[in-house]
Amino acid sequence: MVIQVHTRQRDYDIILERGVLSRASQVIANPGHPFLISDDGVPEVWRNMLKNQYPDSRMYVFRQGEGSKCMETYQSILAAMLAEHVSRNDTVIALGGGVVGDLAGFCAATYMRGIRYVNIPTTSLSQIDSSIGGKTAVDMCGIKNCVGAFWQPSQVLIDPDTLSTLDDRQLHAGLAEAVKAGLIRDPGLFRIFEQDDYLEHIDEIIERSLIVKKQIVENDERESGERKLLNFGHTYGHAYESFYELGAYLHGECVAAGMMTVLKNKDIKERLGKVLAGLHLPVGFDADREKICELIRSDKKADHDTVTIVQVDEIGRGHLESWSQDDIRKGIGL
Ligand SMILES: NC(=O)c1ccc[n+]([C@@H]2O[C@H](COP(=O)([O-])OP(=O)(O)OC[C@H]3O[C@@H](n4cnc5c(N)ncnc54)[C@H](O)[C@@H]3O)[C@@H](O)[C@H]2O)c1
Ligand SMILES: [Zn+2]
């Protein structure tokens, strides 16, 4: 199936199809001499599948993990692209999770003032969420995503078969973003998690999540309003992520707990708690609550006095609220 995304920067297709990775070179339009980027946690079976379709291309493989999403790797990739004489008519093809996508996207956005970029996400988080929307970035000075650009891909190829090698913990963490998408925009998507065996509906879950994100991003590419809805659970979630040492909890796990912290509606909270338990995701953390509030206060997205948070009073209808620092404290039970 093809989902078309329309943005001011460019229109592009998301091709969601089992087996599409094995046909990538037939599907990717006019790549010139492509430059491939992946990490060493992406199983060789997938890397070779892509590489074998472009035998004359270099595949740059960096060490897996958030620690690689930094200026040093960014610079090394750009240097490798220069050494390969990558030109403005060539294409960066990213194969991997959100780390590869963010890093490769930022390289494509800035190399020679921007070249084409095709994303092939291989984790649940990247297939459900991070591969579309055009946010690319690296971390610097211990601050996540603080250097980056809005750079839309020219195509996104999603092959759910690649999830077969992903471990359960990563799989479930990514699904937290699908649960979020259901809660803010798509009651039917949330219902899949409540009523069905989600594993049998993984393709539908990816598709519905992408449609939620696509619609929101199309209306608000640069996050001046509606796009903030995608941050449901992320205000407390990001604080949990920073509170614990890097890598202790996955992003989706922190978002799961963050949704539970921020939700006020008792009925929805109870239903969400059951869904998260079914996905083996945390429903809360025993973090230092004062410290969590302090982290939220210092977050780059917070104004001086208020924080825009997302609330859900009816499943499928997220809305924005402006919370004072006092509201933030009350939210976490202080
Ligand atoms: N750009 C956006 O809009 C956006 C949105 C959300 C998150 N992100 C970013 O995404 C990143 C997290 O992405 P992630 O959760 O995909 O993590 P990740 O990219 O680190 O991937 C998780 C692990 O799975 C491995 N892996 C990848 N594909 C695999 C497969 N098919 N089988 C087995 N292992 C595989 C990776 O090598 C890695 O070790 C963070 O840096 C976050 O900031 C970006
Ligand atoms: Zn997220």
Short mmCIF file of C-alpha atoms and ligand atoms in Angstrom, two decimals, residues 125 129 177 180 230 234 238 251-252 255, ligand 2:
data_model
loop_
_atom_site.label_atom_id
_atom_site.label_comp_id
_atom_site.label_asym_id
_atom_site.label_seq_id
_atom_site.Cartn_x
_atom_site.Cartn_y
_atom_site.Cartn_z
CA LEU A 125 9.49 2.87 16.55
CA ASP A 129 6.73 7.13 14.04
CA GLU A 177 3.87 5.35 19.94
CA LYS A 180 -0.33 7.17 21.66
CA LEU A 230 2.23 13.97 18.93
CA HIS A 234 6.39 13.04 26.11
CA HIS A 238 11.39 12.96 28.22
CA HIS A 251 12.05 6.04 24.62
CA GLY A 252 8.76 4.19 24.17
CA VAL A 255 6.44 7.61 26.83
ZN ZN B 2 8.22 9.64 20.81
#
